[in-house]
GROMACS .gro file of C-alpha atoms in nm:
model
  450
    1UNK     CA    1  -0.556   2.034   0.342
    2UNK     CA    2  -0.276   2.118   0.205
    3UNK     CA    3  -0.244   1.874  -0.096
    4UNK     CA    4  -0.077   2.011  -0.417
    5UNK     CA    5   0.032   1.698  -0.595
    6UNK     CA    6  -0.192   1.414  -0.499
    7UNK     CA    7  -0.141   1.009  -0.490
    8UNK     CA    8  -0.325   0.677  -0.430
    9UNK     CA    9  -0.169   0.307  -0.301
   10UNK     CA   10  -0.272  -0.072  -0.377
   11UNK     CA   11  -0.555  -0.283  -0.154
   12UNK     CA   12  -0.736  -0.572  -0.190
   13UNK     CA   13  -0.918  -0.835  -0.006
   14UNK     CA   14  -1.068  -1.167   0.151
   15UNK     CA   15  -1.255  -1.266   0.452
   16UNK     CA   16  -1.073  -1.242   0.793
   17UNK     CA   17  -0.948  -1.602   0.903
   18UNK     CA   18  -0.917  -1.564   1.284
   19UNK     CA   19  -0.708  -1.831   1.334
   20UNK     CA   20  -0.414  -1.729   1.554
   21UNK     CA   21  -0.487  -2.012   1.840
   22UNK     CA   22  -0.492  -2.272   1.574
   23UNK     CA   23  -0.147  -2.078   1.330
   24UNK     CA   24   0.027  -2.099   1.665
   25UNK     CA   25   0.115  -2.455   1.622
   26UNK     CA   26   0.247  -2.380   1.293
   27UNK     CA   27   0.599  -2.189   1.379
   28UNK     CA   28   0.831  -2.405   1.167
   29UNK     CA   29   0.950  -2.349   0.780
   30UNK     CA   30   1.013  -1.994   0.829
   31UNK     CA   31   1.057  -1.757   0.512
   32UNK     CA   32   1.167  -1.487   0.776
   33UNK     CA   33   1.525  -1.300   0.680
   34UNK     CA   34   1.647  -0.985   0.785
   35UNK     CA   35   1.819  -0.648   0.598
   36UNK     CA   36   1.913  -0.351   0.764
   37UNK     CA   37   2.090  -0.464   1.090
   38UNK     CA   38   1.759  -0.619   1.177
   39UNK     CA   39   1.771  -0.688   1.568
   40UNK     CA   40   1.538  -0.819   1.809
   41UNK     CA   41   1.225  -0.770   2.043
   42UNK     CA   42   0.873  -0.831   2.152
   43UNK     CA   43   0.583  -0.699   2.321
   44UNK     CA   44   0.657  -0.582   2.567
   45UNK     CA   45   0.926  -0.227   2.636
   46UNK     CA   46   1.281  -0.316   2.491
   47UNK     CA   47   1.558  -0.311   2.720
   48UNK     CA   48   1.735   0.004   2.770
   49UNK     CA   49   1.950   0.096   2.499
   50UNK     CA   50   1.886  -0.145   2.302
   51UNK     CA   51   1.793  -0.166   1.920
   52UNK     CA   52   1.425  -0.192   1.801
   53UNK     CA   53   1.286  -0.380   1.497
   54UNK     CA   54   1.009  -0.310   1.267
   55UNK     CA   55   0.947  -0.589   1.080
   56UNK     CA   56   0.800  -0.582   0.696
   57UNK     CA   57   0.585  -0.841   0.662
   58UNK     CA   58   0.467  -0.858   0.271
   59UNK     CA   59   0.614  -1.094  -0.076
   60UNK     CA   60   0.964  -1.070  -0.122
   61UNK     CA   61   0.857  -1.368  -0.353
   62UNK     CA   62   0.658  -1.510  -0.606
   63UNK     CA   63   0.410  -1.288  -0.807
   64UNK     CA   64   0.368  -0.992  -0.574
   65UNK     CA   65   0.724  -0.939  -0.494
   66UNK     CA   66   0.794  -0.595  -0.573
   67UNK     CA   67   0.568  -0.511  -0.258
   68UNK     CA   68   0.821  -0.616  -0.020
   69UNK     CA   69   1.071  -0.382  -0.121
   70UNK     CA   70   0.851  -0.114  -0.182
   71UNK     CA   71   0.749  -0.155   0.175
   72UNK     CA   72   1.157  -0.159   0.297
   73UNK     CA   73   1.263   0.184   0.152
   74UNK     CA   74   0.989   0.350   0.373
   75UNK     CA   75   1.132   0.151   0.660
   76UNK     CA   76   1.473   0.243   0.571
   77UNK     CA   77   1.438   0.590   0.526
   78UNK     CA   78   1.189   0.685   0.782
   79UNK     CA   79   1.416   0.490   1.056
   80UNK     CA   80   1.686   0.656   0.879
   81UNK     CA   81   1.540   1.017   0.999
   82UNK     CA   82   1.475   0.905   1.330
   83UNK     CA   83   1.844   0.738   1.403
   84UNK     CA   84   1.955   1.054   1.261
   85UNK     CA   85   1.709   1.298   1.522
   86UNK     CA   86   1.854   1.054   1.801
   87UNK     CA   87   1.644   0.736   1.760
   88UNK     CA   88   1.361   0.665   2.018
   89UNK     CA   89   1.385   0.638   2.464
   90UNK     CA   90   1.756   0.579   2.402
   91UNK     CA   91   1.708   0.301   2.137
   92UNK     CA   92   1.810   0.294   1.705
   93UNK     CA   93   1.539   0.147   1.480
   94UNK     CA   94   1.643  -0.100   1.241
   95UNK     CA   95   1.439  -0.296   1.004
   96UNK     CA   96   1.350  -0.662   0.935
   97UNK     CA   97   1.203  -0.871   0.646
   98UNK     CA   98   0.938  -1.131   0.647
   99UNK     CA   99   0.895  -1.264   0.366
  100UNK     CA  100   0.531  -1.415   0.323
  101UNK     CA  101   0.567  -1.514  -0.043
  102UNK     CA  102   0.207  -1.384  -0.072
  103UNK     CA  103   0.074  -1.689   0.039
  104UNK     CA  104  -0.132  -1.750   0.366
  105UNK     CA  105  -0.013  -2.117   0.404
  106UNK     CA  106   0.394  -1.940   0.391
  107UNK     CA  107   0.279  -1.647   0.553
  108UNK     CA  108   0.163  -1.783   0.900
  109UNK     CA  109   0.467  -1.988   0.996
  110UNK     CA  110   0.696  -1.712   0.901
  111UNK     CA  111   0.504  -1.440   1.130
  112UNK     CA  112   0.530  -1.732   1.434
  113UNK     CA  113   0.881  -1.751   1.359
  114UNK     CA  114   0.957  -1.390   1.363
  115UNK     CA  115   0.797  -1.364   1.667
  116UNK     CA  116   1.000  -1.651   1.844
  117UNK     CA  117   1.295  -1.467   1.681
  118UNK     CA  118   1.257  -1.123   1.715
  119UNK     CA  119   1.285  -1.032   2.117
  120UNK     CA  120   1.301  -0.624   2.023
  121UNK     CA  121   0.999  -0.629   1.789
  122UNK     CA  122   0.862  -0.312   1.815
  123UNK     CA  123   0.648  -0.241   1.513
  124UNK     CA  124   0.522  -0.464   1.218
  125UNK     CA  125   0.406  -0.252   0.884
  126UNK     CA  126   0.324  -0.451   0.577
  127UNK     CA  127   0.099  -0.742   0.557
  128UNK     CA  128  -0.100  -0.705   0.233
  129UNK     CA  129  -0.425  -0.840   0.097
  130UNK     CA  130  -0.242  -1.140   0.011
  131UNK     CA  131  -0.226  -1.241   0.389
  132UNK     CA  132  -0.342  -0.976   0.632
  133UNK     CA  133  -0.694  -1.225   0.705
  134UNK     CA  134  -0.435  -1.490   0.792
  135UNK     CA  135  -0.168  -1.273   1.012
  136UNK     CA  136  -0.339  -0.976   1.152
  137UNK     CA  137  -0.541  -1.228   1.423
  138UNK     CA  138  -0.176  -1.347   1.463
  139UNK     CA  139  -0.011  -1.059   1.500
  140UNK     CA  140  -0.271  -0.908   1.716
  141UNK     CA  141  -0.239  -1.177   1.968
  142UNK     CA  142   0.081  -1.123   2.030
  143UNK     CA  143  -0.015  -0.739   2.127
  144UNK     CA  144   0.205  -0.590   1.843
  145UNK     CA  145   0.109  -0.306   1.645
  146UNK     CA  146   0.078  -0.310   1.271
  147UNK     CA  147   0.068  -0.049   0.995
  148UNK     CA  148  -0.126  -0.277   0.765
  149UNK     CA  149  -0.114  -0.239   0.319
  150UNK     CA  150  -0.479  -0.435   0.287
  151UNK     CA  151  -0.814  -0.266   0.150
  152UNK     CA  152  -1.038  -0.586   0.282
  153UNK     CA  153  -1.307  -0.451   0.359
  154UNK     CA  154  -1.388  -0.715   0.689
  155UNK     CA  155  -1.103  -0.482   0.836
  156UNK     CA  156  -1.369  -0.199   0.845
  157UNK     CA  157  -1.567  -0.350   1.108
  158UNK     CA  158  -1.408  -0.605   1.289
  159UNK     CA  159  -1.191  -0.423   1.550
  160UNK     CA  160  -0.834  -0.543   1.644
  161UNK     CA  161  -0.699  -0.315   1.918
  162UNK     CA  162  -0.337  -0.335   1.733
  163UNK     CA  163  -0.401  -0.293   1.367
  164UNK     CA  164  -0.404   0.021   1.234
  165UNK     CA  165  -0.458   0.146   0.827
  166UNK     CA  166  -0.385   0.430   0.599
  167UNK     CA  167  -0.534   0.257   0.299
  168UNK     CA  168  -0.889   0.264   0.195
  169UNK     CA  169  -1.100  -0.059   0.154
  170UNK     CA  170  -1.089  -0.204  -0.221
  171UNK     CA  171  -1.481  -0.109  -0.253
  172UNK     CA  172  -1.380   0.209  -0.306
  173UNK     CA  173  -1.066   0.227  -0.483
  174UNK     CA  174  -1.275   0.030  -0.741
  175UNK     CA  175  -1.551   0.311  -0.727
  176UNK     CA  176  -1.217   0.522  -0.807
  177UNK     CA  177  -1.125   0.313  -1.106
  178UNK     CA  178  -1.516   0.407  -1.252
  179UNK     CA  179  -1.536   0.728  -1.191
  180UNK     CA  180  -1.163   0.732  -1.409
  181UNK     CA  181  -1.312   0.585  -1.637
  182UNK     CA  182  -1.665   0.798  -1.647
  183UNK     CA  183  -1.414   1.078  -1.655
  184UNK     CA  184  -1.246   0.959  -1.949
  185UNK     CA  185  -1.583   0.871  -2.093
  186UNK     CA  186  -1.534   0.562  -2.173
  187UNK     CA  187  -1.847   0.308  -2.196
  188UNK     CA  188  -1.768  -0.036  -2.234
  189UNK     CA  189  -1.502  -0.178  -2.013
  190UNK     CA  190  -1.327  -0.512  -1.934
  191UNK     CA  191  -1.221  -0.680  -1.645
  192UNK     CA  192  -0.864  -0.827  -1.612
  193UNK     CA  193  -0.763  -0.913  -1.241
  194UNK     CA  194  -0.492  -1.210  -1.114
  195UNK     CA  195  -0.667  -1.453  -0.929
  196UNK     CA  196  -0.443  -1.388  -0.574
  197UNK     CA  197  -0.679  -1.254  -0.267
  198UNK     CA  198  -0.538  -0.902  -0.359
  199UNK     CA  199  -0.627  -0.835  -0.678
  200UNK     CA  200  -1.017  -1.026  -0.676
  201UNK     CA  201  -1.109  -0.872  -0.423
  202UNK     CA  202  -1.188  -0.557  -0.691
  203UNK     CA  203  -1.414  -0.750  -0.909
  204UNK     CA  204  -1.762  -0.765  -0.764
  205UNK     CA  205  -1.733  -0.400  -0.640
  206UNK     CA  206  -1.631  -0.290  -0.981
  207UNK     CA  207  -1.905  -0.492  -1.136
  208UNK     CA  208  -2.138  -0.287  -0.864
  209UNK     CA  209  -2.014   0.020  -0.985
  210UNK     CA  210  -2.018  -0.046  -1.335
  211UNK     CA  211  -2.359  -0.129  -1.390
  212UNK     CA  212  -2.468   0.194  -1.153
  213UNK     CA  213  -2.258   0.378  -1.397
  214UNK     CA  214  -2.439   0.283  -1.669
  215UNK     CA  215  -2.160   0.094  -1.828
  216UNK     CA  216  -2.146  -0.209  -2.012
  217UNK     CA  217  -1.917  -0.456  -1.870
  218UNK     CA  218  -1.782  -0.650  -2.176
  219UNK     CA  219  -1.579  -0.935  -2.034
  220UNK     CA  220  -1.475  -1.049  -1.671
  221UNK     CA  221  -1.105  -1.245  -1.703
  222UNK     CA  222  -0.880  -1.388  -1.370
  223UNK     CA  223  -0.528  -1.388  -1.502
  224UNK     CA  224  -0.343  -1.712  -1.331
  225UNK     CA  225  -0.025  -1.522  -1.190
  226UNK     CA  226   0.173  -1.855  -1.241
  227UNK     CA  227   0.117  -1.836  -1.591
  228UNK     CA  228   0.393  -1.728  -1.913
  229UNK     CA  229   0.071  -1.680  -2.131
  230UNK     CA  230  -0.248  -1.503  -2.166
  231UNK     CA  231  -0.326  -1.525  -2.560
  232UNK     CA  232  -0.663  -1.698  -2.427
  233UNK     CA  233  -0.768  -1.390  -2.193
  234UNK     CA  234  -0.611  -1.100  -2.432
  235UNK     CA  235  -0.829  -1.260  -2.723
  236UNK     CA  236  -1.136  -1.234  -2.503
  237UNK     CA  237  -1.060  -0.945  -2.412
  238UNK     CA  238  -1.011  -0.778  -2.791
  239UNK     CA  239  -1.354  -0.961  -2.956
  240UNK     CA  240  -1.515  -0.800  -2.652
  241UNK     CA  241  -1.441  -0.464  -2.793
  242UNK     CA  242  -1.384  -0.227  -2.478
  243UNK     CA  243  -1.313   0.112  -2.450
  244UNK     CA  244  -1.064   0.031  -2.162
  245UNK     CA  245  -0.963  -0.220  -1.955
  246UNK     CA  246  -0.927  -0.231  -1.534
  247UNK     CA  247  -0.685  -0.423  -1.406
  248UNK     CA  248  -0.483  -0.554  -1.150
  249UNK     CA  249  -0.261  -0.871  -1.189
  250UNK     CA  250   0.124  -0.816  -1.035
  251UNK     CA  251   0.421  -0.999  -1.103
  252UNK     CA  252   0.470  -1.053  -1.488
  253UNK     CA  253   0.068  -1.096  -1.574
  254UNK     CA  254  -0.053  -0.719  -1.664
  255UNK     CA  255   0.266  -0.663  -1.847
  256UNK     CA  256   0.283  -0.988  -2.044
  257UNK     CA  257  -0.131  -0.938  -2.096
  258UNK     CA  258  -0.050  -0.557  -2.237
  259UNK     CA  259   0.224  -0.721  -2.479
  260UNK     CA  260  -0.002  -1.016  -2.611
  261UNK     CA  261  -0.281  -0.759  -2.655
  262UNK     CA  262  -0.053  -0.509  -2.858
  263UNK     CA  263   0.082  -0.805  -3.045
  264UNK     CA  264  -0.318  -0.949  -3.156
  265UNK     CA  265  -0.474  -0.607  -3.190
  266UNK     CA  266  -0.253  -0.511  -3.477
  267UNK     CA  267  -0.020  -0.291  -3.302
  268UNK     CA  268  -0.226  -0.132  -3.099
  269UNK     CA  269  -0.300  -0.086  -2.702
  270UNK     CA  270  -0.654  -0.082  -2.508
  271UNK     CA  271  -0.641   0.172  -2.233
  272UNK     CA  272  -0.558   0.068  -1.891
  273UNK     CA  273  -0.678   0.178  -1.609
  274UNK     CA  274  -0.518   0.016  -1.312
  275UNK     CA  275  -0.534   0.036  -0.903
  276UNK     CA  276  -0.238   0.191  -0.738
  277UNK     CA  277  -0.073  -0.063  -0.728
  278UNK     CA  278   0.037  -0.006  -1.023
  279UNK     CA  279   0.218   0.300  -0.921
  280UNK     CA  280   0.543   0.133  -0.841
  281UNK     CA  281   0.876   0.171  -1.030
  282UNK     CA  282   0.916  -0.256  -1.095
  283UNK     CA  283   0.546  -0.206  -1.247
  284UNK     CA  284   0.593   0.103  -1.474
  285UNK     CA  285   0.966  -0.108  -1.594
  286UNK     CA  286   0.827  -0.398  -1.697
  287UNK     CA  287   0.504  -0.204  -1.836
  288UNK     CA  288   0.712  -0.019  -2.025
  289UNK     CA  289   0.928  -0.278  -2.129
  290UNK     CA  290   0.633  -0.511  -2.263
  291UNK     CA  291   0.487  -0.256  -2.481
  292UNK     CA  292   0.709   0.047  -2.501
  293UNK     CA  293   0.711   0.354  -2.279
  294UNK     CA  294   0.555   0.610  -2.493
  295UNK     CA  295   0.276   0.346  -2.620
  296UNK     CA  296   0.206   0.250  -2.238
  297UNK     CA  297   0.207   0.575  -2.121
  298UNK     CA  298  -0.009   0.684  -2.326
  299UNK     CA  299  -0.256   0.451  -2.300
  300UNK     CA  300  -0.249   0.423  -1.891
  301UNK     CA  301  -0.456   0.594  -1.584
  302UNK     CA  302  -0.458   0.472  -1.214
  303UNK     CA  303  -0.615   0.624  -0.941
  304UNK     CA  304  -0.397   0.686  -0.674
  305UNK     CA  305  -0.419   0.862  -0.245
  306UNK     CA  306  -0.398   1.176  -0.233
  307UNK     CA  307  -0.027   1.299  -0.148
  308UNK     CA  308   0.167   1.578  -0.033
  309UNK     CA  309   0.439   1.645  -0.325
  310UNK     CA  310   0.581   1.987  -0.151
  311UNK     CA  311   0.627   2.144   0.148
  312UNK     CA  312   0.822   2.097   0.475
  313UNK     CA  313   0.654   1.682   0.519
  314UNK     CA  314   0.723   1.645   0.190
  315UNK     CA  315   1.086   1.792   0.184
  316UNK     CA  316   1.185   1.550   0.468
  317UNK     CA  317   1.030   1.265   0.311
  318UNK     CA  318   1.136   1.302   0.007
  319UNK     CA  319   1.512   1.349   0.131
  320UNK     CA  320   1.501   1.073   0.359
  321UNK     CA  321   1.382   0.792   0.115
  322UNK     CA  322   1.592   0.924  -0.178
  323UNK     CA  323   1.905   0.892   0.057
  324UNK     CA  324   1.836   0.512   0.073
  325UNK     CA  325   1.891   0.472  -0.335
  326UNK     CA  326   2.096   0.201  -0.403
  327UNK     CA  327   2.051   0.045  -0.024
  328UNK     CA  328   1.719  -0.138  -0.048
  329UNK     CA  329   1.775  -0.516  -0.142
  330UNK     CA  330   1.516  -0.565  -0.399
  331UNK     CA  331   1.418  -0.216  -0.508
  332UNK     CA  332   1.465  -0.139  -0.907
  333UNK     CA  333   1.349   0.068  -1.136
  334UNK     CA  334   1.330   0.485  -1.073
  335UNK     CA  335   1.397   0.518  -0.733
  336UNK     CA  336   1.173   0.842  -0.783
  337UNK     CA  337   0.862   0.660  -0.820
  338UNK     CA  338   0.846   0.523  -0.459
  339UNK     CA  339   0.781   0.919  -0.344
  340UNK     CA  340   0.450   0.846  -0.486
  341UNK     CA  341   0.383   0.432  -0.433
  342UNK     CA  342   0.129   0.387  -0.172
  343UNK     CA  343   0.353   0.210   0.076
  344UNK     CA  344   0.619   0.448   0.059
  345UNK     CA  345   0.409   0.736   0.178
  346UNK     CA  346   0.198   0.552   0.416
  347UNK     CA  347   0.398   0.339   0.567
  348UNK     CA  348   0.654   0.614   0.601
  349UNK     CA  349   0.374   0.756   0.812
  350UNK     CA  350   0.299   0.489   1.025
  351UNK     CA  351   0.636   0.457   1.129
  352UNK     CA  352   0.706   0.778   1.239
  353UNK     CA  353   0.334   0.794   1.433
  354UNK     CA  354   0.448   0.500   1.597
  355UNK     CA  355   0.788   0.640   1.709
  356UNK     CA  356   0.634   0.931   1.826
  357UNK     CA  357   0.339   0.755   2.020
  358UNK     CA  358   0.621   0.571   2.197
  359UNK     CA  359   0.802   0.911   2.327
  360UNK     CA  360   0.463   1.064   2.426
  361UNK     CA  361   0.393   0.700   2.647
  362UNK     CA  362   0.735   0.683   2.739
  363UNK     CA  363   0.719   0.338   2.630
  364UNK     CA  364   0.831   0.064   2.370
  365UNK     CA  365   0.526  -0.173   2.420
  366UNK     CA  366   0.265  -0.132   2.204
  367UNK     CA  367  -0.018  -0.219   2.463
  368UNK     CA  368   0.127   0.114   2.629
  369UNK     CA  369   0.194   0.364   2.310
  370UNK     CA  370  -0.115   0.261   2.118
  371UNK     CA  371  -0.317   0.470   2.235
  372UNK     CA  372  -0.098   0.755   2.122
  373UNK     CA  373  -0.088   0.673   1.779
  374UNK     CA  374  -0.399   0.798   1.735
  375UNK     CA  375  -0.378   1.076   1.968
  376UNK     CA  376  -0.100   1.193   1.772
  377UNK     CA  377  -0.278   1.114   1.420
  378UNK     CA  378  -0.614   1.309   1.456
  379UNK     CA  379  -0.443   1.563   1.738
  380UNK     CA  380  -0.575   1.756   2.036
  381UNK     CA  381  -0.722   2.052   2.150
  382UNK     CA  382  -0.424   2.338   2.063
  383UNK     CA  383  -0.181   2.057   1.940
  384UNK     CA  384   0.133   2.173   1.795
  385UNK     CA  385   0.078   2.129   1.419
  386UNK     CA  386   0.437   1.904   1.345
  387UNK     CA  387   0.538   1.751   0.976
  388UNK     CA  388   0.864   1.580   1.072
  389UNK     CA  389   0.959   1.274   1.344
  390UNK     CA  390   1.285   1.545   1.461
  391UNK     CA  391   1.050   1.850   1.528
  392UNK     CA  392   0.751   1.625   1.641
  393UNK     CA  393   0.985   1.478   1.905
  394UNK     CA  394   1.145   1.787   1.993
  395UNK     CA  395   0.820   1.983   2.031
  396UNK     CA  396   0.694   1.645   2.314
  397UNK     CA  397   1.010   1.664   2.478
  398UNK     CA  398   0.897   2.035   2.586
  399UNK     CA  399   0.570   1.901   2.692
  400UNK     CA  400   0.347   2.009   2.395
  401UNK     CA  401   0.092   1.810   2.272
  402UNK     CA  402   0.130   1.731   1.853
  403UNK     CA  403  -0.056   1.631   1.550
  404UNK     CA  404   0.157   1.485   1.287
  405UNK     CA  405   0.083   1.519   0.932
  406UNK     CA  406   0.327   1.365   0.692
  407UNK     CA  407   0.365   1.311   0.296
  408UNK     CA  408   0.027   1.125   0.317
  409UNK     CA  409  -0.155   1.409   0.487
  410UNK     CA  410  -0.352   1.450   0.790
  411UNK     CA  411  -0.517   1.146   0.934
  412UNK     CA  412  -0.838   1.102   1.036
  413UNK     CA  413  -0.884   0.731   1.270
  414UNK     CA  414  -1.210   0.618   1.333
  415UNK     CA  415  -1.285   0.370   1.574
  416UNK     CA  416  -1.123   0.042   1.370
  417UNK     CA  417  -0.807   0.267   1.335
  418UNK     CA  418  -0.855   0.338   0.977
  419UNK     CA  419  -0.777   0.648   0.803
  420UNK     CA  420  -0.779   0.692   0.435
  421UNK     CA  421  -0.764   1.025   0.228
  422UNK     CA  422  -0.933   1.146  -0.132
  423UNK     CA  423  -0.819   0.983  -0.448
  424UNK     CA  424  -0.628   1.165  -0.713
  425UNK     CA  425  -0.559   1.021  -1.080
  426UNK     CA  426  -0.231   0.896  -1.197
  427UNK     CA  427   0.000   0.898  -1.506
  428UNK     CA  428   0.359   0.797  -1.606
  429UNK     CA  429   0.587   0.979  -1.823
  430UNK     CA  430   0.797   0.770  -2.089
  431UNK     CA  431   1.073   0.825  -1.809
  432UNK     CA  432   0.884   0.658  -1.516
  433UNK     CA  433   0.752   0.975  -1.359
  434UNK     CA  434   0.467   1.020  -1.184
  435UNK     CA  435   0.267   1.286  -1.300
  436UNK     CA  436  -0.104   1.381  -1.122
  437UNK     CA  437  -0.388   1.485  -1.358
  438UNK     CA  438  -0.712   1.489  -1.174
  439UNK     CA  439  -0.877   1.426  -0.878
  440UNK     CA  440  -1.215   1.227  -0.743
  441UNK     CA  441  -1.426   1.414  -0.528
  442UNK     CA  442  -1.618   1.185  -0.252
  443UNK     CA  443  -1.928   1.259  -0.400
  444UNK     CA  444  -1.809   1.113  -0.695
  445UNK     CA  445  -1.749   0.797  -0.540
  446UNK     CA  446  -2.078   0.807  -0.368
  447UNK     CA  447  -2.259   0.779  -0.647
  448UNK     CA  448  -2.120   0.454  -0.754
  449UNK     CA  449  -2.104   0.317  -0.481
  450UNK     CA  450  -2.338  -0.015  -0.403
   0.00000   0.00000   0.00000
């Protein structure tokens, strides 16, 4: 592998709801609106010459919001490439929003809306902890694939022929978060997590790992992601005396709980160590803004998926989202950063093995080109090693069989279509940067694992 500056990306969890038959019914009050010259589609191949839609189905709302965004800059520069290489059987990509307001109960009728709206769906990337239990059943009946942002574990071993994942479960992005903070040799640790599916999904696996560490867990505290305040929580969290604290809480909550800590500990920070997540550039702005940049990046360490940060998948990645600065409705802070956030690597990925895997089927319907994405993922047998959607599709339009590997590196998809990489450790500069300064090996994971 060819992996010279590594990075990591945000899951989380809850059980799986199957409850398409019954969400069916629930198709009005949509929170569906479109960017990009969204068009439409469905299931089954798109007309000819007409315009395909992948749709982004994550919180352009309420707590979670920055994930939506994050989410459309991959969409908008990786369909960006592949207009630009000559789009896809004769058709352009554009790209859609669905906003699910990270809520199950919004979430559902705004899938069954885009659905009934959407005749050229193609592709549907997105759908986070927050509501993949609720929409994946959904969005599986309707025999559409999905690049899915969710580290619930139930997705490891209940199989749904369109859902596919470059994420690892939560489980062991919270082993990560240990063995960051067994590196760091810290001790005694607290717990600070919003209470949204997401982010608790962490706890009891970091609790697990904790106590296999060795380590003494100090305090356990859900941050309500409606709230202004945490005085309550940061107090706790201060007479508990950690070494550091792990934490994920979105939206305003980590960044007003690092302020209101700062402000009761006499100046001074705890260290954080958060999820990836927390590699994002609205994150690292407000962060910075709560507590000052050099006093939060000091203090802060996230673990992060492994990422390509040179060479010729990196070069085209990097070129293509960059060229979308400015373009993304929602999208703040260093533009720079989302080269390294989770969902603009791996989604970036997923759309262009989902492109390809429709050239290779010579179809549009993802009951046909399925089966290619994975084909295309793992490779061959004396496939054409490719690291771009132009020279991929160039390379099976003279009959050669490929492997793509992108920014995220190469994939791996077992038989629930998930592939997830090696962790690397995270930092921020006081300008936003992402800087990489360590790595976890698997067998350090193993060993706290449950």
């Amino acid at each position: 592998m060819r992996f010279t500056t590594p990075v990591i990306r945000p899951v989380a969890g809850a059980a799986v709801l199957l409850i398409a038959a019954a969400a069916a019914g629930l198709a009005g009050c949509s929170s569906t609106s479109s960017s990009n010259s969204a068009a439409s589609g469905s299931s089954g191949s798109a007309a000819s010459g007409s315009a395909l839609t992948i749709a982004d189905v994550a919180p352009f709302s309420g707590p979670d919001a920055a994930l939506g965004p994050t989410y459309l800059a991959s969409c908008y520069g990786a369909t960006s490439a592949i207009n630009n290489a000559g789009g896809v059987l004769g058709h352009q990509l554009t790209c859609k929003s669905v906003d699910t307001r990270g809520d199950p109960a919004d979430a559902v009728p705004a899938v069954n809306q885009m659905f009934a709206s959407t005749p050229s769906l193609a592709l549907v990337i997105g759908c986070t902890s927050d509501e993949a239990a609720s929409v994946a059943p959904i969005i599986n009946s309707h025999k559409m694939a999905m690049f899915c942002m969710t580290g619930q574990s139930e997705f490891d071993s209940v199989h749904f022929p369109y859902f596919y994942r470059l994420v690892p479960p939560d489980l062991e992005e919270s082993y990560a978060m240990v063995a960051i903070a067994q590196q760091l040799g810290y001790k005694r640790i607290a717990l600070a997590f919003g209470n949204d599916i997401g982010s608790q999904t962490f706890i009891q696996p970091a609790i697990a790992s904790l106590a296999k560490a060795g380590m003494v867990l100090t305090t356990n505290q859900t941050l309500d992601l409606k709230a202004t305040t945490f005085r309550t929580e940061a107090e706790a969290i201060i007479q508990s005396h950690p070494d550091a604290i792990m934490t994920e809480a979105l939206g305003a909550a980590d960044p007003t709980l690092f302020s209101e800590i700062k402000q009761l500990n006499n100046g001074k920070m705890i260290p954080i160590i958060g999820t990836s997540a927390a590699i994002s550039p609205p994150f690292f702005k407000s962060a910075a803004a709560a507590v000052g940049a050099t006093t939060f990046t000091s203090n802060f360490h996230a673990d992060n998926l492994v990422v390509e940060s040179s060479g010729p998948a990196f070069q085209t990645f990097s070129s293509a989202l960059l060229a979308q600065q400015g373009k993304v409705p929602g999208a703040t802070g260093n533009f720079t950063t989302y080269l390294s956030a989770p969902g603009g690597v791996h989604l970036y990925d997923g759309i262009n093995l989902a492109a390809l895997a429709m050239i290779m089927s010579k179809s549009t319907s993802p009951g046909v080109y399925g089966a290619d994405i994975v084909k295309i993922g793992n490779g061959v047998p004396g496939a054409t090693l490719c690291y771009s959607f132009a020279a991929c599709a160039a390379s099976l339009k003279a009959g050669k069989s490929i492997r793509y590997e992108g920014p995220g590196g190469p994939t791996n998809f077992d038989g629930f279509h998930d592939s997830t990489g090696i962790f690397q450790v995270d930092t921020y500069s006081p300008s936003g940067q992402v800087n990489v300064v360590g790595n976890l090996t698997a067998a350090e994971l193993r060993a706290l694992s449950g």
